[in-house]
Amino acid sequence: MATTDELSRSDLKRYLEERALTLRRHCLEMIGRARSGHPGGSLSAADIVAVLYFHHMHQSHKNPRDPDRDRFVLSKGHAAPVLYAALAENGYIPLRDLQGLRQLDSKLEGHPDMNKVPGVDITSGSLGQGLSAANGMALAGRIDGRDYRVYVLIGDGESQEGMIWEAAMFGAHHKLDRVTAIVDYNNLQIDGHVSDIIEVQPLKDKWRAFGWHVLEVDGHDVIAIEDALKEADMMHGKPTVILARTVKCKGVSFMENKADWHGKAPNDDELRRALEELSCVPEVGA
Amino acid sequence: MKATREAIPAVLTELAKGGADIVALDADLAKSTGLDKFAAAFPDRFFDCGVAEQNMIGTANGLAAAGKTVFVGGFTVFTVGRAWDQLRNVTCYANLNVKICSSHAGISVGEDGATHQTFEDIALLRMLPTMKILVPADYWQAAEMLRAAAALDGPVFVRIGRPKVPFVYDESYKFEFGQAEVLRPGADVTLIGCGVTVKMALDAATELAEDGIHAEVINAATIKPLDEDTIIASAAKTGRVVTAEEHSVIGGLGGAVAEVLSENLPTPLRRVGLADRYGKSAPYEELFPFFGITAEEIAAAAREML
Ligand SMILES: Cc1ncc(C[n+]2csc(CCOP(=O)(O)OP(=O)(O)O)c2C)c(N)n1
Ligand SMILES: [Mg+2]
């Protein structure tokens, strides 16, 4: 986006970190209000989503169906709050709509619905499917001679789905260099640590063996994420996967790195303490 | 005699030549669906996904979300069965333009046996909101249905089969979406078929006519949305209904007709089809008598109610 392109690296860093913090606060407020939702995977991905939506991707709320726009596929659809927050902060939906998460009269379903929310590029929620969809979008762009890119966010637990690897083979075979996959590598899923449930390591070797260009970053370092995304954009002839090392529920000390916070809403007290940590005036029960 | 699957490359090539923005995918069965011929004509409009049906539907979803009309092949048992979640949670939920033209539906698959036949595909797809289900009785109807699938909004399943089957229609046939077709009028009993059983129902009607029984024969070519009016009107006239299909009697044509009649006009009904069991290997002509799906069985079911 033109405005952030002019920022110095240190200003960009400060700006994106502030945006990520805002996303985190929205997520917890939304989930707290709904008394339901997935804080862990939403906060874990906040920095990645912030870099994409506030700096890296080319798309605009003025034309959410622009055929030339970059696409974002939230394959781990349970992190919907962080996507909704990014869309709201980008003007796709009114900020106040965030309050309706998971409610009867709201379009903000528990998992993203492309026909209800402008800016949602594909419906998700059933894990394992996003990489295939991203590949399909990239193929369509190739057929049409459009040069948009497709970014797809995958969970590490989600990487246990066989379909991810079907799609990995497909993407490499067709040299879909306009696809960038990002793995939210927080080593947690619902039942515990990914390494205890079904180990996905060595992920780097696996993706490389599947024919992908592999990058590893700290998934909470916005500049490192941006640099990796840029490198991926320059790749020719193969798709790139960015293995982003993350901390589940990052940003709230008492929620970080605990499988329990995968899909549990904070109560009023927890929400107040969490928002304090995210340096925000508490607005509990508002 | 001509197989319904022969319509796939013919119609898709015709559509692409006409400028339709279509893409076709297969899962290592392009030689069975005939999509290899489409691929030869339009190489950059075809992608073979390999033996990976879930990825095939997932890729189709992405292509459709980016504006393409996508035809997907494969064998029906795997395209619909293995990738059902992909169809349920994305294709149908998001009402995407994914058109299932997989082949080898029903038990007419024959020798490959139970693992490759389908008796549940209509049931699996019938309950998905936005899905439309078309069952061709012959080559000409299949061709028309594939054209209709391209024109319709959202997901469509055209139930295509492997073997050569007799013609019911001719080249001039025009398909009307959502319309059950009364192929032969009669006042004593209604015989409703779809796919290969349409010809059987017509033969059953001929047989019954020899005994002075006048059967009305309906081709319920659109299973979803079902043409309730035509079915209710016929049942009101004849007071007896027989359904016939190469599908389980649960959840398919027979199930759908039972639902419509019991709510609107309770009518004595017999369902000819697979009786809650798997198929088996055999030349397909032998399978139909083995499973009791024949003109004689349809006629016998009609006589039971007279
Ligand atoms: C196909 C499918 N199976 C199961 C689920 C239920 N589920 C939701 S989130 C989740 C764990 C995901 O873990 P991970 O991908 O690591 O996500 P993250 O840690 O980023 O939240 C599961 C099993 C689902 N949504 N889809
Ligand atoms: Mg995880």
mmCIF file of C-alpha atoms in Angstrom, chain A residues 69 71 109 111-116 121-127 129 131-137 139-144 148 161-163 166-168 170 173-174, chain B residues 21-23 25 44-68 82 85-87 89-91 93-96:
data_model
loop_
_atom_site.group_PDB
_atom_site.id
_atom_site.type_symbol
_atom_site.label_atom_id
_atom_site.label_comp_id
_atom_site.label_asym_id
_atom_site.label_seq_id
_atom_site.Cartn_x
_atom_site.Cartn_y
_atom_site.Cartn_z
ATOM 1 C CA ARG A 69 -6.644 -8.020 -6.123
ATOM 2 C CA ARG A 71 -6.114 -12.845 -2.215
ATOM 3 C CA GLU A 109 -20.032 -16.325 11.373
ATOM 4 C CA HIS A 111 -15.841 -19.293 10.511
ATOM 5 C CA PRO A 112 -15.511 -16.982 7.486
ATOM 6 C CA ASP A 113 -18.252 -16.947 4.835
ATOM 7 C CA MET A 114 -17.232 -15.337 1.539
ATOM 8 C CA ASN A 115 -20.809 -14.547 0.630
ATOM 9 C CA LYS A 116 -21.544 -12.682 3.830
ATOM 10 C CA ASP A 121 -11.824 -14.361 -0.390
ATOM 11 C CA ILE A 122 -13.005 -17.883 0.360
ATOM 12 C CA THR A 123 -15.181 -19.699 2.834
ATOM 13 C CA SER A 124 -13.229 -21.802 5.327
ATOM 14 C CA GLY A 125 -13.566 -23.650 8.624
ATOM 15 C CA SER A 126 -13.011 -27.227 7.570
ATOM 16 C CA LEU A 127 -9.246 -27.512 7.988
ATOM 17 C CA GLN A 129 -8.578 -27.071 2.255
ATOM 18 C CA LEU A 131 -3.894 -24.477 0.053
ATOM 19 C CA SER A 132 -5.894 -26.211 -2.679
ATOM 20 C CA ALA A 133 -8.144 -23.182 -2.962
ATOM 21 C CA ALA A 134 -5.132 -20.870 -3.145
ATOM 22 C CA ASN A 135 -3.682 -23.024 -5.922
ATOM 23 C CA GLY A 136 -6.976 -22.818 -7.793
ATOM 24 C CA MET A 137 -7.029 -19.037 -7.500
ATOM 25 C CA LEU A 139 -4.299 -21.095 -11.714
ATOM 26 C CA ALA A 140 -7.244 -18.876 -12.596
ATOM 27 C CA GLY A 141 -4.947 -15.846 -12.459
ATOM 28 C CA ARG A 142 -2.480 -17.576 -14.738
ATOM 29 C CA ILE A 143 -5.205 -18.462 -17.253
ATOM 30 C CA ASP A 144 -6.462 -14.880 -17.226
ATOM 31 C CA TYR A 148 -2.191 -11.084 -8.404
ATOM 32 C CA GLU A 161 -4.358 -33.107 7.021
ATOM 33 C CA GLY A 162 -3.376 -35.208 4.008
ATOM 34 C CA MET A 163 -4.986 -32.720 1.668
ATOM 35 C CA GLU A 166 -1.820 -33.212 -1.999
ATOM 36 C CA ALA A 167 -1.977 -29.479 -2.586
ATOM 37 C CA ALA A 168 1.745 -29.058 -1.860
ATOM 38 C CA PHE A 170 0.106 -29.832 -6.976
ATOM 39 C CA HIS A 173 4.152 -29.416 -9.999
ATOM 40 C CA HIS A 174 2.446 -26.427 -11.569
ATOM 41 C CA ASP B 21 -14.774 -19.624 -19.407
ATOM 42 C CA ILE B 22 -14.543 -23.238 -18.272
ATOM 43 C CA VAL B 23 -11.777 -25.293 -16.706
ATOM 44 C CA LEU B 25 -10.051 -31.126 -13.577
ATOM 45 C CA ASP B 44 -4.330 -24.901 -20.759
ATOM 46 C CA ARG B 45 -7.902 -25.430 -19.576
ATOM 47 C CA PHE B 46 -7.310 -28.863 -18.088
ATOM 48 C CA PHE B 47 -5.416 -29.946 -14.982
ATOM 49 C CA ASP B 48 -4.913 -33.523 -13.895
ATOM 50 C CA CYS B 49 -4.745 -33.511 -10.098
ATOM 51 C CA GLY B 50 -3.496 -37.066 -9.862
ATOM 52 C CA VAL B 51 -4.968 -39.510 -7.381
ATOM 53 C CA ALA B 52 -6.026 -36.770 -4.987
ATOM 54 C CA GLU B 53 -9.762 -36.181 -5.077
ATOM 55 C CA GLN B 54 -9.922 -33.845 -2.101
ATOM 56 C CA ASN B 55 -7.325 -31.597 -3.653
ATOM 57 C CA MET B 56 -9.225 -31.750 -6.941
ATOM 58 C CA ILE B 57 -12.392 -30.362 -5.346
ATOM 59 C CA GLY B 58 -10.362 -27.914 -3.250
ATOM 60 C CA THR B 59 -8.596 -26.626 -6.358
ATOM 61 C CA ALA B 60 -11.922 -26.399 -8.169
ATOM 62 C CA ASN B 61 -13.235 -24.286 -5.295
ATOM 63 C CA GLY B 62 -10.368 -21.834 -5.688
ATOM 64 C CA LEU B 63 -10.758 -21.653 -9.463
ATOM 65 C CA ALA B 64 -14.481 -21.050 -9.062
ATOM 66 C CA ALA B 65 -13.918 -18.411 -6.378
ATOM 67 C CA ALA B 66 -11.715 -16.645 -8.920
ATOM 68 C CA GLY B 67 -14.487 -16.694 -11.529
ATOM 69 C CA LYS B 68 -14.123 -19.943 -13.474
ATOM 70 C CA ARG B 82 -13.801 -38.992 -0.655
ATOM 71 C CA ASP B 85 -16.482 -32.531 3.043
ATOM 72 C CA GLN B 86 -14.832 -30.325 0.423
ATOM 73 C CA LEU B 87 -18.149 -30.248 -1.441
ATOM 74 C CA ASN B 89 -18.046 -27.078 3.479
ATOM 75 C CA VAL B 90 -16.887 -24.988 0.563
ATOM 76 C CA THR B 91 -18.424 -25.786 -2.837
ATOM 77 C CA TYR B 93 -21.856 -23.629 1.302
ATOM 78 C CA ALA B 94 -20.278 -20.900 -0.844
ATOM 79 C CA ASN B 95 -22.477 -21.766 -3.867
ATOM 80 C CA LEU B 96 -19.475 -22.048 -6.175
#
